Structure formats: structure tokens, C-alpha cells
């Protein structure tokens, strides 16, 4: 997609940044934003220069949820054009929040959410397949769907219990209440809470640690392995996948470089590329039915 109107996308020193960019509407989610987020993820997966993605919001909010500008008919899709670009699942047009969350899930680079201000509704659920969520002290979260007469979307009934456990997930979903960063930390939704002014610096420091020290192929495969094993029926599935991956990567140039750089006490220069090397070791995840 040429040009973005509802997000800002940039790449600097191996770190891609997506800024949700509808500040006047607290970055509320729209179909256009969905399209642009998917396009940005496609660009990232095709670009070996990108090693990590940081996602944040413009201004005082991360994302205040779906844009409710259509009032009571906001969630009524009768007579509207379906999101034909993304097809159907089980005969029903796909929920756009799920389109975005599953595209984030399928990325082959790690994703860091830098949550500033309100992250409510889809603004909260879209972060669940991101790998690390860092919150500013003023961040607020809410799985508010029951208070709007709908249900959690964006595949969050799969992601949220796996991130925070079923009891905490049900407490937040059944009450629909908005809660602060400290409760999000205690519940395991975020990994750390930092002063608002330190939020982006913290996220970028984490991203730089990945860029400067790790193999892009190793990180891509690790991300797919970790997420896909959440629904494995036995640790033997993980053991089988680990065994194959260690065997294949152990014979290749990144493993040799990683060990040599460590022994020589210098930064590594990994030669393999995630877009072309060992892309078949881990089955596509999440696999589309």
C-alpha cells in the first residue's frame, strides 16, 4: 500500500516503528487502520533490514478501541460491504480486529508494544499477540466488550487466557472495567511499568538489544516455536521441533558465527537472513484453516 493515512511507519537502525496516528480520535480503530497495519506487517516480513517492531500511539492514547462514530449501529454490519480482501472464516466475514491480531501473530520479527494512555477494546486485544508489552504509568486497559453488548474479538478468547491465565482473563472480560498500569503489571498483561517520559526509550532499548546481539533467523524461529507450542498437546511436540531446529541451525553459518564471536569477545555479524534461510523448519503459525 502506498502511503499511510492512519498510521505512521518508519525503519531506523533495524527497528521498525508503527505509530497509530488518529490523535484527534484517540487513535480509534477503523477499517482503514486495519488495512494499513496489515500492509505495514507485510512490508516488515519482506524486509531483512527490520529486526524488531515497536508499536505505540500518537498523543495521549495508544488506541481507544473501535471508532464509535456511527453510534448504535457501529457493530451492525447488515447492508455493509464485508472485508472481502480478507475473506471469510466458517462462512462469516472476518472480524477486522482478528485480521490485525493474527497478522501481528504471524510476523517473523518480535513485537514490542509501548502502551501510552488508553488501550481499550481492540486497542487492548491487538496487543495480545505482541511479544512484550511495556506500559507508561498513565496507561489504562479495558476489555470492555460486555459493556458494549458484544464479545471479545481479535482472537482474544485464545490469546488473553494464555497471556494472563483464565481467572484473570474472565475477571477483566466479564466486568468490562477499565484498569490501570499497576493492575496490568500484577496480572501479567505487561512486563513492566515505567514513567511516561521513559516509555519509548525503554521499548527502543529492548529492541536494540535484539538488533545488536542476536541472529534474525534464530529470533524468527524462536518466536514461531514459542507461540505455536502454546497449543501443543505434549512437550514431545516441542522436543521434536527443537531437535530438528537445533540440528539444522547448528550446521549453519549463524551458529558458527555466534560461537566464534563469543570466544573472540566481539559483536556478532550473523550472515543468515530470515526471509530466505530455514524458513521451512517451523510450520506456518497461526495456520489459516
PDB file of C-alpha atoms in Angstrom:
ATOM      1  CA  UNK A   1       0.000   0.000   0.000  1.00  0.00           C
ATOM      2  CA  UNK A   2       1.409   3.387  -0.983  1.00  0.00           C
ATOM      3  CA  UNK A   3       1.326   5.931   1.783  1.00  0.00           C
ATOM      4  CA  UNK A   4      -0.325   5.681   5.156  1.00  0.00           C
ATOM      5  CA  UNK A   5      -3.011   7.993   6.493  1.00  0.00           C
ATOM      6  CA  UNK A   6      -3.952   6.419   9.847  1.00  0.00           C
ATOM      7  CA  UNK A   7      -0.603   5.033  10.948  1.00  0.00           C
ATOM      8  CA  UNK A   8       2.964   6.235  10.663  1.00  0.00           C
ATOM      9  CA  UNK A   9       5.534   3.623   9.608  1.00  0.00           C
ATOM     10  CA  UNK A  10       9.316   4.026   9.712  1.00  0.00           C
ATOM     11  CA  UNK A  11      12.501   1.952   9.968  1.00  0.00           C
ATOM     12  CA  UNK A  12      15.678   3.185  11.664  1.00  0.00           C
ATOM     13  CA  UNK A  13      18.729   1.066  12.530  1.00  0.00           C
ATOM     14  CA  UNK A  14      16.898  -2.231  12.235  1.00  0.00           C
ATOM     15  CA  UNK A  15      13.890  -1.135  14.312  1.00  0.00           C
ATOM     16  CA  UNK A  16      10.522  -0.610  12.642  1.00  0.00           C
ATOM     17  CA  UNK A  17       8.036   1.667  14.367  1.00  0.00           C
ATOM     18  CA  UNK A  18       4.292   1.778  13.854  1.00  0.00           C
ATOM     19  CA  UNK A  19       2.541   4.771  15.406  1.00  0.00           C
ATOM     20  CA  UNK A  20      -1.255   4.596  15.474  1.00  0.00           C
ATOM     21  CA  UNK A  21      -1.959   8.056  14.105  1.00  0.00           C
ATOM     22  CA  UNK A  22      -5.506   9.341  14.602  1.00  0.00           C
ATOM     23  CA  UNK A  23      -4.700  11.589  17.526  1.00  0.00           C
ATOM     24  CA  UNK A  24      -7.913  13.639  17.285  1.00  0.00           C
ATOM     25  CA  UNK A  25      -9.909  10.394  17.781  1.00  0.00           C
ATOM     26  CA  UNK A  26      -7.536   8.897  20.392  1.00  0.00           C
ATOM     27  CA  UNK A  27      -6.260   6.589  17.629  1.00  0.00           C
ATOM     28  CA  UNK A  28      -9.605   4.801  17.410  1.00  0.00           C
ATOM     29  CA  UNK A  29      -9.559   1.743  15.156  1.00  0.00           C
ATOM     30  CA  UNK A  30     -11.103   1.782  11.663  1.00  0.00           C
ATOM     31  CA  UNK A  31     -11.175  -0.428   8.590  1.00  0.00           C
ATOM     32  CA  UNK A  32      -8.564   1.834   7.008  1.00  0.00           C
ATOM     33  CA  UNK A  33      -6.281   1.426  10.030  1.00  0.00           C
ATOM     34  CA  UNK A  34      -6.723  -2.332   9.746  1.00  0.00           C
ATOM     35  CA  UNK A  35      -5.640  -2.246   6.089  1.00  0.00           C
ATOM     36  CA  UNK A  36      -2.631  -0.089   6.867  1.00  0.00           C
ATOM     37  CA  UNK A  37      -1.474  -2.264   9.782  1.00  0.00           C
ATOM     38  CA  UNK A  38      -1.642  -5.369   7.598  1.00  0.00           C
ATOM     39  CA  UNK A  39       0.284  -3.589   4.841  1.00  0.00           C
ATOM     40  CA  UNK A  40       2.983  -2.496   7.292  1.00  0.00           C
ATOM     41  CA  UNK A  41       3.330  -6.058   8.604  1.00  0.00           C
ATOM     42  CA  UNK A  42       3.670  -7.322   5.029  1.00  0.00           C
ATOM     43  CA  UNK A  43       6.431  -4.777   4.430  1.00  0.00           C
ATOM     44  CA  UNK A  44       8.234  -5.876   7.594  1.00  0.00           C
ATOM     45  CA  UNK A  45       8.175  -9.560   6.702  1.00  0.00           C
ATOM     46  CA  UNK A  46       9.662  -8.777   3.276  1.00  0.00           C
ATOM     47  CA  UNK A  47      12.473  -6.590   4.630  1.00  0.00           C
ATOM     48  CA  UNK A  48      15.565  -8.199   6.148  1.00  0.00           C
ATOM     49  CA  UNK A  49      16.639  -4.782   7.443  1.00  0.00           C
ATOM     50  CA  UNK A  50      13.866  -4.953  10.043  1.00  0.00           C
ATOM     51  CA  UNK A  51      14.775  -6.899  13.155  1.00  0.00           C
ATOM     52  CA  UNK A  52      12.180  -5.685  15.696  1.00  0.00           C
ATOM     53  CA  UNK A  53       8.847  -3.844  15.582  1.00  0.00           C
ATOM     54  CA  UNK A  54       7.768  -1.257  18.172  1.00  0.00           C
ATOM     55  CA  UNK A  55       4.070  -0.254  18.215  1.00  0.00           C
ATOM     56  CA  UNK A  56       2.767   2.812  20.020  1.00  0.00           C
ATOM     57  CA  UNK A  57       0.095   5.507  19.750  1.00  0.00           C
ATOM     58  CA  UNK A  58       0.178   9.182  18.893  1.00  0.00           C
ATOM     59  CA  UNK A  59      -0.563  11.634  21.694  1.00  0.00           C
ATOM     60  CA  UNK A  60      -2.390  10.731  24.884  1.00  0.00           C
ATOM     61  CA  UNK A  61      -3.732   7.304  23.877  1.00  0.00           C
ATOM     62  CA  UNK A  62      -2.490   4.034  22.468  1.00  0.00           C
ATOM     63  CA  UNK A  63      -5.869   3.152  20.935  1.00  0.00           C
ATOM     64  CA  UNK A  64      -9.269   3.956  22.440  1.00  0.00           C
ATOM     65  CA  UNK A  65     -10.922   0.993  20.707  1.00  0.00           C
ATOM     66  CA  UNK A  66     -13.218   0.867  17.700  1.00  0.00           C
ATOM     67  CA  UNK A  67     -14.294   4.223  16.327  1.00  0.00           C
ATOM     68  CA  UNK A  68     -17.863   4.638  17.611  1.00  0.00           C
ATOM     69  CA  UNK A  69     -18.687   7.468  15.237  1.00  0.00           C
ATOM     70  CA  UNK A  70     -21.638   5.558  13.776  1.00  0.00           C
ATOM     71  CA  UNK A  71     -23.365   5.419  17.125  1.00  0.00           C
ATOM     72  CA  UNK A  72     -25.613   2.477  17.953  1.00  0.00           C
ATOM     73  CA  UNK A  73     -25.073   0.899  14.534  1.00  0.00           C
ATOM     74  CA  UNK A  74     -21.284   0.762  14.918  1.00  0.00           C
ATOM     75  CA  UNK A  75     -21.171  -3.023  15.191  1.00  0.00           C
ATOM     76  CA  UNK A  76     -24.148  -3.765  12.890  1.00  0.00           C
ATOM     77  CA  UNK A  77     -22.747  -4.921   9.565  1.00  0.00           C
ATOM     78  CA  UNK A  78     -26.069  -5.542   7.830  1.00  0.00           C
ATOM     79  CA  UNK A  79     -26.093  -3.920   4.427  1.00  0.00           C
ATOM     80  CA  UNK A  80     -22.403  -3.095   4.604  1.00  0.00           C
ATOM     81  CA  UNK A  81     -19.668  -4.389   2.378  1.00  0.00           C
ATOM     82  CA  UNK A  82     -17.733  -7.166   4.104  1.00  0.00           C
ATOM     83  CA  UNK A  83     -13.968  -7.038   4.395  1.00  0.00           C
ATOM     84  CA  UNK A  84     -13.717  -9.042   1.179  1.00  0.00           C
ATOM     85  CA  UNK A  85      -9.989  -8.510   0.988  1.00  0.00           C
ATOM     86  CA  UNK A  86      -9.571 -10.799   3.983  1.00  0.00           C
ATOM     87  CA  UNK A  87     -12.222 -13.369   3.084  1.00  0.00           C
ATOM     88  CA  UNK A  88     -14.372 -15.399   5.422  1.00  0.00           C
ATOM     89  CA  UNK A  89     -13.847 -17.934   8.167  1.00  0.00           C
ATOM     90  CA  UNK A  90     -16.540 -20.598   8.637  1.00  0.00           C
ATOM     91  CA  UNK A  91     -18.748 -18.689   6.223  1.00  0.00           C
ATOM     92  CA  UNK A  92     -18.619 -15.396   8.155  1.00  0.00           C
ATOM     93  CA  UNK A  93     -16.750 -12.244   7.188  1.00  0.00           C
ATOM     94  CA  UNK A  94     -13.624 -11.966   9.274  1.00  0.00           C
ATOM     95  CA  UNK A  95     -13.553  -9.605  12.254  1.00  0.00           C
ATOM     96  CA  UNK A  96     -11.097  -6.844  11.403  1.00  0.00           C
ATOM     97  CA  UNK A  97      -9.586  -6.879  14.886  1.00  0.00           C
ATOM     98  CA  UNK A  98      -8.771 -10.533  14.330  1.00  0.00           C
ATOM     99  CA  UNK A  99      -7.292  -9.761  10.920  1.00  0.00           C
ATOM    100  CA  UNK A 100      -4.833  -7.408  12.627  1.00  0.00           C
ATOM    101  CA  UNK A 101      -4.061  -9.548  15.677  1.00  0.00           C
ATOM    102  CA  UNK A 102      -3.415 -12.660  13.594  1.00  0.00           C
ATOM    103  CA  UNK A 103      -1.194 -10.666  11.224  1.00  0.00           C
ATOM    104  CA  UNK A 104       0.861  -9.495  14.205  1.00  0.00           C
ATOM    105  CA  UNK A 105       0.966 -13.112  15.415  1.00  0.00           C
ATOM    106  CA  UNK A 106       2.368 -14.326  12.093  1.00  0.00           C
ATOM    107  CA  UNK A 107       5.213 -11.795  11.944  1.00  0.00           C
ATOM    108  CA  UNK A 108       8.717 -13.216  11.832  1.00  0.00           C
ATOM    109  CA  UNK A 109      10.175 -10.434  13.990  1.00  0.00           C
ATOM    110  CA  UNK A 110       9.475  -9.779  17.685  1.00  0.00           C
ATOM    111  CA  UNK A 111       6.954  -7.064  18.532  1.00  0.00           C
ATOM    112  CA  UNK A 112       7.179  -4.656  21.476  1.00  0.00           C
ATOM    113  CA  UNK A 113       4.070  -2.690  22.449  1.00  0.00           C
ATOM    114  CA  UNK A 114       4.802   0.678  24.078  1.00  0.00           C
ATOM    115  CA  UNK A 115       1.395   1.375  25.607  1.00  0.00           C
ATOM    116  CA  UNK A 116       0.753   5.056  26.264  1.00  0.00           C
ATOM    117  CA  UNK A 117      -2.577   6.122  27.754  1.00  0.00           C
ATOM    118  CA  UNK A 118      -5.788   4.279  26.936  1.00  0.00           C
ATOM    119  CA  UNK A 119      -5.664   0.805  25.353  1.00  0.00           C
ATOM    120  CA  UNK A 120      -9.308  -0.230  25.339  1.00  0.00           C
ATOM    121  CA  UNK A 121     -11.315  -2.758  23.333  1.00  0.00           C
ATOM    122  CA  UNK A 122      -9.407  -3.608  20.178  1.00  0.00           C
ATOM    123  CA  UNK A 123      -6.736  -1.242  21.491  1.00  0.00           C
ATOM    124  CA  UNK A 124      -6.083  -3.842  24.189  1.00  0.00           C
ATOM    125  CA  UNK A 125      -6.742  -7.031  22.229  1.00  0.00           C
ATOM    126  CA  UNK A 126      -4.449  -6.125  19.323  1.00  0.00           C
ATOM    127  CA  UNK A 127      -1.512  -6.083  21.766  1.00  0.00           C
ATOM    128  CA  UNK A 128      -2.035  -9.662  22.955  1.00  0.00           C
ATOM    129  CA  UNK A 129      -0.061 -11.374  20.145  1.00  0.00           C
ATOM    130  CA  UNK A 130       2.741  -8.855  20.618  1.00  0.00           C
ATOM    131  CA  UNK A 131       5.653 -10.399  22.481  1.00  0.00           C
ATOM    132  CA  UNK A 132       6.365  -7.765  25.130  1.00  0.00           C
ATOM    133  CA  UNK A 133       4.058  -5.048  26.422  1.00  0.00           C
ATOM    134  CA  UNK A 134       5.635  -2.108  28.255  1.00  0.00           C
ATOM    135  CA  UNK A 135       3.247   0.396  29.816  1.00  0.00           C
ATOM    136  CA  UNK A 136       3.631   4.022  30.721  1.00  0.00           C
ATOM    137  CA  UNK A 137       2.474   4.868  34.218  1.00  0.00           C
ATOM    138  CA  UNK A 138      -0.667   6.563  32.853  1.00  0.00           C
ATOM    139  CA  UNK A 139      -1.675   3.599  30.677  1.00  0.00           C
ATOM    140  CA  UNK A 140      -5.183   2.199  31.127  1.00  0.00           C
ATOM    141  CA  UNK A 141      -6.562  -1.052  29.781  1.00  0.00           C
ATOM    142  CA  UNK A 142     -10.059  -2.351  29.287  1.00  0.00           C
ATOM    143  CA  UNK A 143     -11.662  -5.412  27.734  1.00  0.00           C
ATOM    144  CA  UNK A 144     -14.942  -3.517  27.631  1.00  0.00           C
ATOM    145  CA  UNK A 145     -16.929  -5.635  25.177  1.00  0.00           C
ATOM    146  CA  UNK A 146     -19.634  -6.841  27.586  1.00  0.00           C
ATOM    147  CA  UNK A 147     -20.353  -3.199  28.420  1.00  0.00           C
ATOM    148  CA  UNK A 148     -20.981  -2.548  24.720  1.00  0.00           C
ATOM    149  CA  UNK A 149     -23.218  -5.588  24.213  1.00  0.00           C
ATOM    150  CA  UNK A 150     -20.709  -7.597  22.176  1.00  0.00           C
ATOM    151  CA  UNK A 151     -17.980 -10.150  22.936  1.00  0.00           C
ATOM    152  CA  UNK A 152     -14.171 -10.046  22.942  1.00  0.00           C
ATOM    153  CA  UNK A 153     -12.771 -10.123  19.405  1.00  0.00           C
ATOM    154  CA  UNK A 154      -9.366 -10.224  17.714  1.00  0.00           C
ATOM    155  CA  UNK A 155      -8.958 -13.891  18.748  1.00  0.00           C
ATOM    156  CA  UNK A 156      -8.569 -12.624  22.326  1.00  0.00           C
ATOM    157  CA  UNK A 157     -10.533 -15.549  23.761  1.00  0.00           C
ATOM    158  CA  UNK A 158      -7.489 -17.599  22.680  1.00  0.00           C
ATOM    159  CA  UNK A 159      -4.733 -15.104  23.459  1.00  0.00           C
ATOM    160  CA  UNK A 160      -5.831 -13.459  26.713  1.00  0.00           C
ATOM    161  CA  UNK A 161      -6.129 -16.592  28.915  1.00  0.00           C
ATOM    162  CA  UNK A 162      -2.744 -17.760  27.649  1.00  0.00           C
ATOM    163  CA  UNK A 163      -1.139 -14.418  28.498  1.00  0.00           C
ATOM    164  CA  UNK A 164      -2.685 -13.842  31.954  1.00  0.00           C
ATOM    165  CA  UNK A 165      -4.496 -17.082  32.933  1.00  0.00           C
ATOM    166  CA  UNK A 166      -8.176 -17.921  32.715  1.00  0.00           C
ATOM    167  CA  UNK A 167      -9.303 -16.425  36.047  1.00  0.00           C
ATOM    168  CA  UNK A 168      -7.759 -13.013  35.441  1.00  0.00           C
ATOM    169  CA  UNK A 169      -8.950 -13.059  31.830  1.00  0.00           C
ATOM    170  CA  UNK A 170     -12.517 -13.778  32.906  1.00  0.00           C
ATOM    171  CA  UNK A 171     -12.459 -11.136  35.633  1.00  0.00           C
ATOM    172  CA  UNK A 172     -11.442  -8.443  33.156  1.00  0.00           C
ATOM    173  CA  UNK A 173     -13.777  -9.656  30.380  1.00  0.00           C
ATOM    174  CA  UNK A 174     -16.897 -10.275  32.488  1.00  0.00           C
ATOM    175  CA  UNK A 175     -16.718  -6.900  34.249  1.00  0.00           C
ATOM    176  CA  UNK A 176     -15.504  -4.908  31.268  1.00  0.00           C
ATOM    177  CA  UNK A 177     -13.947  -2.401  33.637  1.00  0.00           C
ATOM    178  CA  UNK A 178     -11.022  -0.168  32.770  1.00  0.00           C
ATOM    179  CA  UNK A 179      -7.942  -0.660  34.973  1.00  0.00           C
ATOM    180  CA  UNK A 180      -4.564   0.939  35.398  1.00  0.00           C
ATOM    181  CA  UNK A 181      -0.998   0.012  34.568  1.00  0.00           C
ATOM    182  CA  UNK A 182      -0.227  -1.316  38.045  1.00  0.00           C
ATOM    183  CA  UNK A 183      -3.045  -3.881  37.879  1.00  0.00           C
ATOM    184  CA  UNK A 184      -1.946  -4.803  34.359  1.00  0.00           C
ATOM    185  CA  UNK A 185       1.551  -5.488  35.707  1.00  0.00           C
ATOM    186  CA  UNK A 186       0.293  -7.531  38.645  1.00  0.00           C
ATOM    187  CA  UNK A 187      -1.889  -9.572  36.291  1.00  0.00           C
ATOM    188  CA  UNK A 188       0.913 -10.292  33.829  1.00  0.00           C
ATOM    189  CA  UNK A 189      -0.569  -8.285  30.964  1.00  0.00           C
ATOM    190  CA  UNK A 190       2.507  -6.044  30.813  1.00  0.00           C
ATOM    191  CA  UNK A 191       6.097  -6.909  31.694  1.00  0.00           C
ATOM    192  CA  UNK A 192       6.982  -3.550  33.211  1.00  0.00           C
ATOM    193  CA  UNK A 193       5.597  -0.115  34.010  1.00  0.00           C
ATOM    194  CA  UNK A 194       7.809   2.929  33.530  1.00  0.00           C
ATOM    195  CA  UNK A 195       7.339   6.698  33.830  1.00  0.00           C
ATOM    196  CA  UNK A 196       5.507   8.023  30.777  1.00  0.00           C
ATOM    197  CA  UNK A 197       8.532  10.027  29.685  1.00  0.00           C
ATOM    198  CA  UNK A 198      10.692   6.867  29.682  1.00  0.00           C
ATOM    199  CA  UNK A 199       8.268   4.659  27.734  1.00  0.00           C
ATOM    200  CA  UNK A 200       9.706   4.857  24.230  1.00  0.00           C
ATOM    201  CA  UNK A 201      13.309   4.875  25.468  1.00  0.00           C
ATOM    202  CA  UNK A 202      12.583   1.636  27.349  1.00  0.00           C
ATOM    203  CA  UNK A 203      10.960   0.000  24.324  1.00  0.00           C
ATOM    204  CA  UNK A 204      13.776   1.022  21.991  1.00  0.00           C
ATOM    205  CA  UNK A 205      16.463  -0.127  24.430  1.00  0.00           C
ATOM    206  CA  UNK A 206      14.891  -3.575  24.421  1.00  0.00           C
ATOM    207  CA  UNK A 207      14.669  -3.513  20.627  1.00  0.00           C
ATOM    208  CA  UNK A 208      18.321  -2.502  20.271  1.00  0.00           C
ATOM    209  CA  UNK A 209      19.392  -5.392  22.477  1.00  0.00           C
ATOM    210  CA  UNK A 210      17.815  -7.742  19.936  1.00  0.00           C
ATOM    211  CA  UNK A 211      19.267  -5.924  16.917  1.00  0.00           C
ATOM    212  CA  UNK A 212      22.816  -5.795  18.277  1.00  0.00           C
ATOM    213  CA  UNK A 213      23.178  -9.273  19.742  1.00  0.00           C
ATOM    214  CA  UNK A 214      21.007 -11.890  18.052  1.00  0.00           C
ATOM    215  CA  UNK A 215      20.557 -13.871  14.859  1.00  0.00           C
ATOM    216  CA  UNK A 216      17.470 -12.800  12.911  1.00  0.00           C
ATOM    217  CA  UNK A 217      16.853 -16.410  11.884  1.00  0.00           C
ATOM    218  CA  UNK A 218      17.146 -17.646  15.463  1.00  0.00           C
ATOM    219  CA  UNK A 219      14.727 -14.985  16.712  1.00  0.00           C
ATOM    220  CA  UNK A 220      12.225 -15.605  13.900  1.00  0.00           C
ATOM    221  CA  UNK A 221      12.149 -19.340  14.576  1.00  0.00           C
ATOM    222  CA  UNK A 222      12.071 -18.867  18.351  1.00  0.00           C
ATOM    223  CA  UNK A 223       9.032 -16.596  18.047  1.00  0.00           C
ATOM    224  CA  UNK A 224       7.147 -19.129  15.942  1.00  0.00           C
ATOM    225  CA  UNK A 225       8.165 -22.027  18.182  1.00  0.00           C
ATOM    226  CA  UNK A 226       7.116 -20.312  21.417  1.00  0.00           C
ATOM    227  CA  UNK A 227       3.685 -19.221  20.202  1.00  0.00           C
ATOM    228  CA  UNK A 228       2.846 -22.416  18.318  1.00  0.00           C
ATOM    229  CA  UNK A 229       3.723 -24.608  21.295  1.00  0.00           C
ATOM    230  CA  UNK A 230       1.096 -22.890  23.474  1.00  0.00           C
ATOM    231  CA  UNK A 231      -1.486 -25.204  21.939  1.00  0.00           C
ATOM    232  CA  UNK A 232       0.693 -28.321  21.602  1.00  0.00           C
ATOM    233  CA  UNK A 233      -0.759 -31.440  23.184  1.00  0.00           C
ATOM    234  CA  UNK A 234       2.547 -32.663  24.623  1.00  0.00           C
ATOM    235  CA  UNK A 235       6.090 -31.452  25.308  1.00  0.00           C
ATOM    236  CA  UNK A 236       7.170 -34.156  22.872  1.00  0.00           C
ATOM    237  CA  UNK A 237       5.923 -31.910  20.070  1.00  0.00           C
ATOM    238  CA  UNK A 238       8.272 -29.198  21.286  1.00  0.00           C
ATOM    239  CA  UNK A 239      11.089 -31.730  21.699  1.00  0.00           C
ATOM    240  CA  UNK A 240      10.686 -32.917  18.119  1.00  0.00           C
ATOM    241  CA  UNK A 241      10.685 -29.366  16.770  1.00  0.00           C
ATOM    242  CA  UNK A 242      13.613 -28.295  18.979  1.00  0.00           C
ATOM    243  CA  UNK A 243      15.656 -31.288  17.870  1.00  0.00           C
ATOM    244  CA  UNK A 244      15.186 -30.544  14.188  1.00  0.00           C
ATOM    245  CA  UNK A 245      15.836 -26.820  14.562  1.00  0.00           C
ATOM    246  CA  UNK A 246      18.990 -27.252  16.654  1.00  0.00           C
ATOM    247  CA  UNK A 247      20.299 -29.836  14.181  1.00  0.00           C
ATOM    248  CA  UNK A 248      19.751 -27.659  11.107  1.00  0.00           C
ATOM    249  CA  UNK A 249      20.856 -24.343  12.586  1.00  0.00           C
ATOM    250  CA  UNK A 250      23.810 -25.938  14.360  1.00  0.00           C
ATOM    251  CA  UNK A 251      25.287 -26.879  10.979  1.00  0.00           C
ATOM    252  CA  UNK A 252      24.944 -23.405   9.504  1.00  0.00           C
ATOM    253  CA  UNK A 253      26.853 -20.133   9.489  1.00  0.00           C
ATOM    254  CA  UNK A 254      24.989 -18.253  12.239  1.00  0.00           C
ATOM    255  CA  UNK A 255      25.835 -20.894  14.836  1.00  0.00           C
ATOM    256  CA  UNK A 256      29.490 -20.813  13.842  1.00  0.00           C
ATOM    257  CA  UNK A 257      29.497 -17.005  13.999  1.00  0.00           C
ATOM    258  CA  UNK A 258      27.697 -16.901  17.344  1.00  0.00           C
ATOM    259  CA  UNK A 259      30.255 -19.172  18.993  1.00  0.00           C
ATOM    260  CA  UNK A 260      33.246 -17.540  17.326  1.00  0.00           C
ATOM    261  CA  UNK A 261      32.141 -14.021  18.250  1.00  0.00           C
ATOM    262  CA  UNK A 262      31.631 -15.109  21.858  1.00  0.00           C
ATOM    263  CA  UNK A 263      35.095 -16.686  22.051  1.00  0.00           C
ATOM    264  CA  UNK A 264      36.711 -13.686  20.378  1.00  0.00           C
ATOM    265  CA  UNK A 265      34.805 -11.273  22.647  1.00  0.00           C
ATOM    266  CA  UNK A 266      33.415  -9.199  19.770  1.00  0.00           C
ATOM    267  CA  UNK A 267      29.932  -8.305  18.492  1.00  0.00           C
ATOM    268  CA  UNK A 268      28.495 -10.965  16.172  1.00  0.00           C
ATOM    269  CA  UNK A 269      27.871 -10.426  12.457  1.00  0.00           C
ATOM    270  CA  UNK A 270      25.314 -13.087  11.589  1.00  0.00           C
ATOM    271  CA  UNK A 271      25.196 -13.804   7.819  1.00  0.00           C
ATOM    272  CA  UNK A 272      21.869 -15.661   7.503  1.00  0.00           C
ATOM    273  CA  UNK A 273      18.646 -13.851   6.532  1.00  0.00           C
ATOM    274  CA  UNK A 274      15.199 -14.636   7.927  1.00  0.00           C
ATOM    275  CA  UNK A 275      13.476 -14.075   4.553  1.00  0.00           C
ATOM    276  CA  UNK A 276      15.405 -16.850   2.850  1.00  0.00           C
ATOM    277  CA  UNK A 277      17.139 -19.156   5.339  1.00  0.00           C
ATOM    278  CA  UNK A 278      15.491 -22.031   7.232  1.00  0.00           C
ATOM    279  CA  UNK A 279      12.003 -20.713   6.562  1.00  0.00           C
ATOM    280  CA  UNK A 280      10.615 -24.268   6.425  1.00  0.00           C
ATOM    281  CA  UNK A 281      11.724 -25.532   9.844  1.00  0.00           C
ATOM    282  CA  UNK A 282       8.671 -24.331  11.758  1.00  0.00           C
ATOM    283  CA  UNK A 283       5.233 -24.762  10.155  1.00  0.00           C
ATOM    284  CA  UNK A 284       3.384 -21.537   9.405  1.00  0.00           C
ATOM    285  CA  UNK A 285       1.703 -20.202  12.532  1.00  0.00           C
ATOM    286  CA  UNK A 286      -1.083 -19.453  13.021  1.00  0.00           C
ATOM    287  CA  UNK A 287      -2.081 -21.687  10.117  1.00  0.00           C
ATOM    288  CA  UNK A 288      -5.152 -20.421   8.308  1.00  0.00           C
ATOM    289  CA  UNK A 289      -7.961 -23.013   8.018  1.00  0.00           C
TER     290      UNK A 289
END
